[in-house]
mmCIF file of C-alpha atoms and ligand atoms in Angstrom:
data_model
loop_
_atom_site.group_PDB
_atom_site.id
_atom_site.type_symbol
_atom_site.label_atom_id
_atom_site.label_comp_id
_atom_site.label_asym_id
_atom_site.label_seq_id
_atom_site.Cartn_x
_atom_site.Cartn_y
_atom_site.Cartn_z
ATOM 1 C CA MET A 1 -9.395 -9.626 3.649
ATOM 2 C CA ASP A 2 -6.430 -8.474 5.686
ATOM 3 C CA ILE A 3 -4.170 -6.296 3.546
ATOM 4 C CA CYS A 4 -1.516 -6.479 6.271
ATOM 5 C CA GLN A 5 -1.386 -10.273 6.237
ATOM 6 C CA HIS A 6 2.059 -10.373 4.628
ATOM 7 C CA ARG A 7 3.308 -7.298 6.483
ATOM 8 C CA LEU A 8 4.497 -5.995 3.104
ATOM 9 C CA ILE A 9 2.533 -4.051 0.495
ATOM 10 C CA PRO A 10 4.287 -3.577 -2.846
ATOM 11 C CA VAL A 11 3.525 -0.131 -4.269
ATOM 12 C CA VAL A 12 3.328 -0.493 -8.030
ATOM 13 C CA VAL A 13 3.523 1.997 -10.887
ATOM 14 C CA ILE A 14 2.433 0.476 -14.197
ATOM 15 C CA SER A 15 2.708 2.425 -17.435
ATOM 16 C CA ASP A 16 1.868 -0.407 -19.819
ATOM 17 C CA PRO A 17 -1.188 -2.580 -19.092
ATOM 18 C CA ASN A 18 0.647 -5.459 -20.794
ATOM 19 C CA ASP A 19 2.903 -5.586 -17.750
ATOM 20 C CA ALA A 20 0.021 -6.134 -15.341
ATOM 21 C CA GLU A 21 -0.415 -9.879 -15.817
ATOM 22 C CA PRO A 22 3.270 -10.889 -15.635
ATOM 23 C CA LEU A 23 3.805 -8.544 -12.717
ATOM 24 C CA GLY A 24 0.909 -10.103 -10.806
ATOM 25 C CA GLN A 25 2.365 -13.527 -11.513
ATOM 26 C CA ALA A 26 5.818 -12.387 -10.372
ATOM 27 C CA LEU A 27 4.363 -11.238 -7.039
ATOM 28 C CA ILE A 28 2.609 -14.564 -6.545
ATOM 29 C CA ASP A 29 5.794 -16.466 -7.426
ATOM 30 C CA GLY A 30 7.683 -14.310 -4.924
ATOM 31 C CA GLY A 31 5.290 -15.289 -2.140
ATOM 32 C CA LEU A 32 3.801 -11.815 -1.961
ATOM 33 C CA PRO A 33 0.367 -12.005 -3.595
ATOM 34 C CA ILE A 34 -0.706 -8.403 -3.066
ATOM 35 C CA ALA A 35 -0.288 -5.171 -5.010
ATOM 36 C CA GLU A 36 -1.182 -1.534 -4.497
ATOM 37 C CA VAL A 37 -1.477 -0.238 -8.056
ATOM 38 C CA THR A 38 -1.084 3.525 -8.002
ATOM 39 C CA PHE A 39 -3.190 6.016 -9.923
ATOM 40 C CA ARG A 40 -0.066 7.733 -11.152
ATOM 41 C CA THR A 41 -0.380 6.586 -14.736
ATOM 42 C CA PRO A 42 -3.302 6.438 -17.163
ATOM 43 C CA ALA A 43 -2.842 2.639 -17.187
ATOM 44 C CA ALA A 44 -3.775 2.205 -13.510
ATOM 45 C CA ALA A 45 -7.438 1.254 -13.851
ATOM 46 C CA GLU A 46 -6.789 -1.189 -16.683
ATOM 47 C CA ALA A 47 -3.886 -2.726 -14.777
ATOM 48 C CA ILE A 48 -6.103 -3.175 -11.709
ATOM 49 C CA SER A 49 -8.760 -4.763 -13.836
ATOM 50 C CA ILE A 50 -6.281 -7.241 -15.358
ATOM 51 C CA MET A 51 -4.628 -8.062 -12.042
ATOM 52 C CA SER A 52 -7.910 -8.532 -10.216
ATOM 53 C CA GLU A 53 -8.614 -11.467 -12.555
ATOM 54 C CA ILE A 54 -5.511 -13.297 -11.302
ATOM 55 C CA ASP A 55 -6.407 -16.044 -8.859
ATOM 56 C CA GLY A 56 -4.960 -15.585 -5.408
ATOM 57 C CA LEU A 57 -3.795 -12.005 -5.941
ATOM 58 C CA THR A 58 -5.173 -9.203 -3.752
ATOM 59 C CA VAL A 59 -5.226 -5.978 -5.738
ATOM 60 C CA GLY A 60 -5.821 -2.504 -4.413
ATOM 61 C CA ALA A 61 -5.528 1.020 -5.741
ATOM 62 C CA GLY A 62 -3.009 3.526 -4.456
ATOM 63 C CA THR A 63 -2.573 7.274 -4.858
ATOM 64 C CA VAL A 64 -6.359 7.622 -4.816
ATOM 65 C CA VAL A 65 -6.909 11.340 -4.317
ATOM 66 C CA THR A 66 -10.475 12.018 -5.534
ATOM 67 C CA PRO A 67 -13.874 10.382 -5.002
ATOM 68 C CA ASN A 68 -13.995 9.791 -8.757
ATOM 69 C CA GLN A 69 -10.803 7.751 -8.572
ATOM 70 C CA VAL A 70 -12.376 5.690 -5.779
ATOM 71 C CA GLU A 71 -15.243 4.880 -8.151
ATOM 72 C CA LEU A 72 -12.891 4.075 -11.047
ATOM 73 C CA ALA A 73 -10.762 1.846 -8.815
ATOM 74 C CA VAL A 74 -13.739 -0.023 -7.399
ATOM 75 C CA GLU A 75 -15.228 -0.492 -10.882
ATOM 76 C CA ALA A 76 -11.888 -1.903 -12.023
ATOM 77 C CA GLY A 77 -11.959 -4.418 -9.182
ATOM 78 C CA ALA A 78 -9.790 -2.844 -6.485
ATOM 79 C CA GLN A 79 -10.316 -4.636 -3.186
ATOM 80 C CA PHE A 80 -8.762 -1.922 -1.067
ATOM 81 C CA LEU A 81 -7.803 1.730 -1.461
ATOM 82 C CA VAL A 82 -4.837 3.773 -0.304
ATOM 83 C CA SER A 83 -4.485 7.556 -0.371
ATOM 84 C CA PRO A 84 -1.397 9.637 0.317
ATOM 85 C CA GLY A 85 -3.469 12.099 2.349
ATOM 86 C CA LEU A 86 -6.775 12.559 4.098
ATOM 87 C CA ARG A 87 -9.880 13.814 2.305
ATOM 88 C CA ALA A 88 -13.220 13.210 3.969
ATOM 89 C CA ASP A 89 -15.067 12.835 0.650
ATOM 90 C CA VAL A 90 -12.575 10.197 -0.543
ATOM 91 C CA VAL A 91 -12.879 8.241 2.709
ATOM 92 C CA ARG A 92 -16.683 8.461 2.644
ATOM 93 C CA GLU A 93 -16.884 7.293 -0.974
ATOM 94 C CA ALA A 94 -14.710 4.266 -0.155
ATOM 95 C CA ILE A 95 -16.846 3.406 2.872
ATOM 96 C CA MET A 96 -19.985 3.774 0.747
ATOM 97 C CA ASP A 97 -18.477 1.400 -1.812
ATOM 98 C CA GLY A 98 -17.666 -1.093 0.939
ATOM 99 C CA ARG A 99 -13.911 -0.994 0.437
ATOM 100 C CA PRO A 100 -11.311 -0.648 3.186
ATOM 101 C CA ILE A 101 -9.352 2.562 2.785
ATOM 102 C CA VAL A 102 -6.018 3.572 4.273
ATOM 103 C CA PRO A 103 -5.695 7.364 4.055
ATOM 104 C CA GLY A 104 -2.499 9.236 4.735
ATOM 105 C CA ALA A 105 -2.055 10.964 8.095
ATOM 106 C CA VAL A 106 1.155 12.113 9.737
ATOM 107 C CA THR A 107 0.134 14.746 12.295
ATOM 108 C CA PRO A 108 -1.976 14.434 15.452
ATOM 109 C CA SER A 109 -4.714 16.561 13.879
ATOM 110 C CA GLU A 110 -4.831 14.435 10.738
ATOM 111 C CA ILE A 111 -4.925 11.269 12.816
ATOM 112 C CA MET A 112 -7.804 12.674 14.868
ATOM 113 C CA GLN A 113 -9.667 13.581 11.705
ATOM 114 C CA ALA A 114 -9.092 10.071 10.357
ATOM 115 C CA GLN A 115 -10.441 8.635 13.611
ATOM 116 C CA SER A 116 -13.531 10.813 13.315
ATOM 117 C CA LEU A 117 -14.209 9.242 9.910
ATOM 118 C CA GLY A 118 -13.995 5.743 11.389
ATOM 119 C CA ILE A 119 -10.490 4.971 10.151
ATOM 120 C CA ASP A 120 -8.386 2.586 12.237
ATOM 121 C CA THR A 121 -5.291 2.370 10.006
ATOM 122 C CA VAL A 122 -3.468 5.263 8.351
ATOM 123 C CA LYS A 123 -0.662 5.470 5.834
ATOM 124 C CA PHE A 124 2.334 7.271 7.314
ATOM 125 C CA PHE A 125 3.847 8.893 4.238
ATOM 126 C CA PRO A 126 6.542 9.877 3.447
ATOM 127 C CA ALA A 127 7.732 7.971 6.482
ATOM 128 C CA ASN A 128 11.413 8.789 6.076
ATOM 129 C CA LEU A 129 10.748 12.534 6.003
ATOM 130 C CA TYR A 130 8.146 12.648 8.798
ATOM 131 C CA GLY A 131 10.375 11.146 11.446
ATOM 132 C CA GLY A 132 10.446 7.444 10.620
ATOM 133 C CA ALA A 133 9.848 4.764 13.229
ATOM 134 C CA ALA A 134 10.689 7.139 16.100
ATOM 135 C CA ALA A 135 7.835 9.473 15.124
ATOM 136 C CA ILE A 136 5.338 6.618 14.797
ATOM 137 C CA ARG A 137 6.322 5.282 18.232
ATOM 138 C CA VAL A 138 5.649 8.680 19.809
ATOM 139 C CA LEU A 139 2.335 9.147 17.944
ATOM 140 C CA SER A 140 1.127 5.759 19.154
ATOM 141 C CA GLY A 141 1.319 7.184 22.703
ATOM 142 C CA PRO A 142 -1.856 9.272 22.502
ATOM 143 C CA PHE A 143 -3.397 7.245 19.662
ATOM 144 C CA THR A 144 -3.354 3.873 21.357
ATOM 145 C CA THR A 145 -5.583 2.051 18.889
ATOM 146 C CA MET A 146 -4.373 3.614 15.624
ATOM 147 C CA LYS A 147 -2.343 1.438 13.252
ATOM 148 C CA PHE A 148 0.242 2.930 10.916
ATOM 149 C CA ILE A 149 1.456 1.669 7.552
ATOM 150 C CA PRO A 150 4.687 3.526 6.811
ATOM 151 C CA THR A 151 5.678 4.049 3.201
ATOM 152 C CA GLY A 152 8.231 6.276 1.529
ATOM 153 C CA GLY A 153 11.870 5.375 1.903
ATOM 154 C CA VAL A 154 11.122 1.981 3.415
ATOM 155 C CA SER A 155 13.569 -0.716 2.332
ATOM 156 C CA SER A 156 15.091 -3.970 3.495
ATOM 157 C CA SER A 157 17.618 -1.973 5.513
ATOM 158 C CA ASN A 158 15.034 -0.228 7.736
ATOM 159 C CA LEU A 159 11.835 -2.272 7.615
ATOM 160 C CA ALA A 160 12.690 -4.030 10.895
ATOM 161 C CA ASP A 161 12.668 -0.652 12.706
ATOM 162 C CA TYR A 162 9.079 -0.168 11.620
ATOM 163 C CA LEU A 163 7.777 -3.717 11.924
ATOM 164 C CA SER A 164 9.109 -4.040 15.474
ATOM 165 C CA LEU A 165 6.477 -1.482 16.552
ATOM 166 C CA PRO A 166 3.198 -3.115 17.667
ATOM 167 C CA CYS A 167 1.224 -0.312 15.963
ATOM 168 C CA VAL A 168 2.765 -1.124 12.550
ATOM 169 C CA PRO A 169 0.968 -4.096 10.984
ATOM 170 C CA ALA A 170 2.731 -3.690 7.617
ATOM 171 C CA VAL A 171 5.022 -1.467 5.583
ATOM 172 C CA GLY A 172 4.577 -0.421 1.968
ATOM 173 C CA GLY A 173 7.055 0.460 -0.693
ATOM 174 C CA SER A 174 8.321 0.230 -4.217
ATOM 175 C CA TRP A 175 11.689 -1.351 -3.448
ATOM 176 C CA MET A 176 10.242 -4.813 -4.192
ATOM 177 C CA VAL A 177 8.792 -3.673 -7.524
ATOM 178 C CA PRO A 178 11.165 -1.015 -8.906
ATOM 179 C CA LEU A 179 9.979 0.951 -11.897
ATOM 180 C CA GLY A 180 13.115 0.055 -13.855
ATOM 181 C CA LEU A 181 12.468 -3.662 -13.519
ATOM 182 C CA ILE A 182 8.785 -3.309 -14.457
ATOM 183 C CA ASN A 183 9.570 -1.170 -17.499
ATOM 184 C CA GLY A 184 12.447 -3.484 -18.400
ATOM 185 C CA ARG A 185 10.060 -6.450 -17.990
ATOM 186 C CA ASP A 186 12.492 -8.241 -15.687
ATOM 187 C CA PHE A 187 9.774 -10.034 -13.767
ATOM 188 C CA ALA A 188 12.137 -12.759 -12.565
ATOM 189 C CA ALA A 189 14.150 -10.104 -10.723
ATOM 190 C CA ILE A 190 10.951 -8.803 -9.133
ATOM 191 C CA THR A 191 10.120 -12.303 -7.929
ATOM 192 C CA THR A 192 13.590 -12.514 -6.361
ATOM 193 C CA LEU A 193 13.187 -9.139 -4.625
ATOM 194 C CA CYS A 194 9.806 -10.186 -3.261
ATOM 195 C CA ARG A 195 11.157 -13.500 -2.017
ATOM 196 C CA THR A 196 14.020 -11.713 -0.266
ATOM 197 C CA ALA A 197 11.633 -9.281 1.423
ATOM 198 C CA VAL A 198 9.267 -12.078 2.485
ATOM 199 C CA SER A 199 12.179 -14.059 4.007
ATOM 200 C CA LEU A 200 13.395 -10.986 5.830
ATOM 201 C CA VAL A 201 9.963 -10.432 7.387
ATOM 202 C CA ALA A 202 9.753 -14.126 8.302
ATOM 203 C CA SER A 203 13.129 -13.887 10.023
ATOM 204 C CA LEU A 204 11.859 -10.975 12.158
ATOM 205 C CA ALA A 205 8.994 -13.080 13.424
ATOM 206 C CA ASN A 206 11.394 -15.730 14.768
HETATM 207 C C1 3PG B 301 3.940 5.350 -1.817
HETATM 208 O O1 3PG B 301 3.065 5.932 -2.444
HETATM 209 O O2 3PG B 301 3.641 4.550 -0.918
HETATM 210 C C2 3PG B 301 5.349 5.679 -2.048
HETATM 211 O O3 3PG B 301 5.546 6.338 -3.243
HETATM 212 C C3 3PG B 301 6.269 4.551 -1.919
HETATM 213 O O4 3PG B 301 7.480 5.098 -1.571
HETATM 214 P P1 3PG B 301 8.844 4.452 -2.027
HETATM 215 O O5 3PG B 301 8.889 4.529 -3.524
HETATM 216 O O6 3PG B 301 9.902 5.307 -1.359
HETATM 217 O O7 3PG B 301 8.875 3.039 -1.537
#
């Protein structure tokens, strides 16, 4: 499984598990069959469990900050894990459970610690506040093999800045799956946003 395959990772916040199935379908219809479901609501594990039953959808857990959440996410069916920061016990639990994990790292020391735990891809969050694409470009100087997935403030207006860097395999963000549209159950609008983002990324490749 390559979570960077689409170069876009929708970061999802689900409050009502009933939204999980139609949201998963909306992502598939939008040509973006992947979701990072964040542990920011009590509904996260149930939503992951529902979405992981949807054929063709890759579902991971985001905002995983404790080893216990790694276990809950894996039990629910999460295929990958994302953390906003770096905790050795969280990374080790994920590795033990055989799941790829993308921990957060924004400083040279954090990146070195991630490397020491065997991590080859980090989340660069919040990307807009830690220097954006310019900062990632400079960090890739010493860390020649590290890959960065920027999230936080990424949108259609700046994703090209990030994706033009060879060390950025994908960007993440909520702009394709806004909370208001999920809570308002406007899944058709989410499909449209996903389609637009997918076309934009395709146009960069040409
Ligand atoms: C994340 O956890 O990746 C971020 O909350 C996403 O940031 P965004 O809402 O600014 O896209």
